[in-house]
Amino acid sequence: MIKYVNDMNLRTKFLLWSALLLVGFGLLASTLYYLHLKSILVRDALDTSEVILLEVESIREYVRDVLRPTISRREPPDTFIIEAMSSTFVSLNIMRRFGTKMEGYSFRRAALNPLNPDNRADDFEEEMFSWFEEDPSRTLWRGIVVRNGQLSFVTIIPDYMEKSCLRCHGDASRAPAEVVRRYGTAGGFRFKEGDLAGINSVSIPVAEAFARIRRNSIIVFVVIQAGAALLLFLFSVLFNNLVIRRLTHVNHALVAKKTSRQPNQDELDILRQSVTSLSRYVRAARKGAGLQPNFIDSWSIGPPITGGTLSWIYQGRDLAVNRDISLKIGLSEVLANPLYETCLRTELRIFASFHHECVPEIIATREDMLVMEPLPQMDLAEWIESTRNHTLGRKTILARLCDLVATMHTAGIVHHDLRPEIFLVGDTEKEIKIIDMGLASWREIPDVILSSGLGPQGDFASMAPEQLRGERSNPLSDIYALGVLLYRMVTRTMPFAARPSGPRGWLQAKKEVVPPSARGADITPELEQIILRAMAWEPAKRYQWIEDLWEDLKRAL
């Protein structure tokens, strides 16, 4: 599936990802709409249930405080007319009539041991009794449950026994004769003031309202997708006219002959290849011209030694003291870009602040330039291909590189671009210098590359998988790069069977490392395992400290 997407052209990729984003937006919008309507429904149901409970409580208070005392004054003392003097009986009957007019709405008073068996608590209400008894400070429960066979919003409050109610619910021998005659003495008695006598609940049906909300949310989703489809069509037309056609013209202008499209390439990949080729021609032309001035102050500029990520290294001579020097001068195209200019200044600051035998001695600094000690002419990539590449030489170089990287990590520096081309080797392997830190991060300075969202920068072949995913400042990435460098030392080739063109391709390629022994290298199993561990796909499976890597290398080399 991924290969199929990679083979699409730029226009198709753009439309595909736009469609996925719009579908995702539609789902998000309709879901938020549904949740918003649901919250409104629940809030309305809560308000309604509270009103009903307040009405019921008002009825009970009226019976208890007005109706019952009035009848008691006019009738004999032992008279108790349930239909007029029982607050529970009156409130239940009034709400039963209310329920016949509001279909689905119901009020219920339930007890564990009621006078009227019709008011006995069911399983759900028994759970609510236990919930209120566990913590007397609880005064309200609300939720959406199935009641009477339909989904309902239920609000429940506890009802505690008051002193005025003990006449009917206290000692059965003292209860009104009418209460005993009608309900008997099996339940509803032996309460004390403050006991949890029952729970009052209001159920409001919400199933139809939820179904209506779901229908409305689906309609919103369909409308959004219809609008998105129209918008996508307009995007397609505009993208084709404003981007694809112009890119095609630029491609034709940059290449003399038609470039055949390879698998996994789109229009931007072809354009990048064309610009890269053009850049090589421009660099070659400018080496001996614009990038090589004659003098800067008292420093005479000679021919270039090598190029770095953001600068060139030149031979030179300090005419004031008559000695050889090297100069690290920022590329003009780097200085023209504020972002890369900031990276260059970070690099120069690291060189000026960090000290190690593998770091060139800094003689003087300028805003976009370093004056350094004379540097060797051979880089480590050339050394690897030379006859000097033997076991003793490797051990000497690796000892210094491991110590350099360990010192950098201790100082809070992660290099991110450790490859043979950035090291210069002198007449002996003990003389090795690092000349590029353009992509390094340092805890003393904000990471410009990370904060600007530039994505993976540097040589993809030497990058750790997590770097290709955009992660930075992980010292384990440098250990991976050293593993690649060690592999190249031993086999004189790269560890991967394929050489993709972009980060995604390299990320896939790095899952399959060709064992050094399969390259025909004369290598011990112990050294091979060290290399493969240093290059482990998952950071947790690599060496966690550069010192541990070196300890194993000392024994294996």
Tab-separated table of C-alpha atoms in Angstrom, residues 61 315 330 377 419 545:
chain	number	residue	atom	x	y	z
A	61	GLU	CA	-44.295	19.848	52.440
A	315	GLN	CA	44.342	26.381	3.153
A	330	GLY	CA	30.605	30.230	5.680
A	377	GLN	CA	44.448	17.135	3.292
A	419	ARG	CA	30.342	10.513	8.666
A	545	TRP	CA	26.954	4.707	26.285
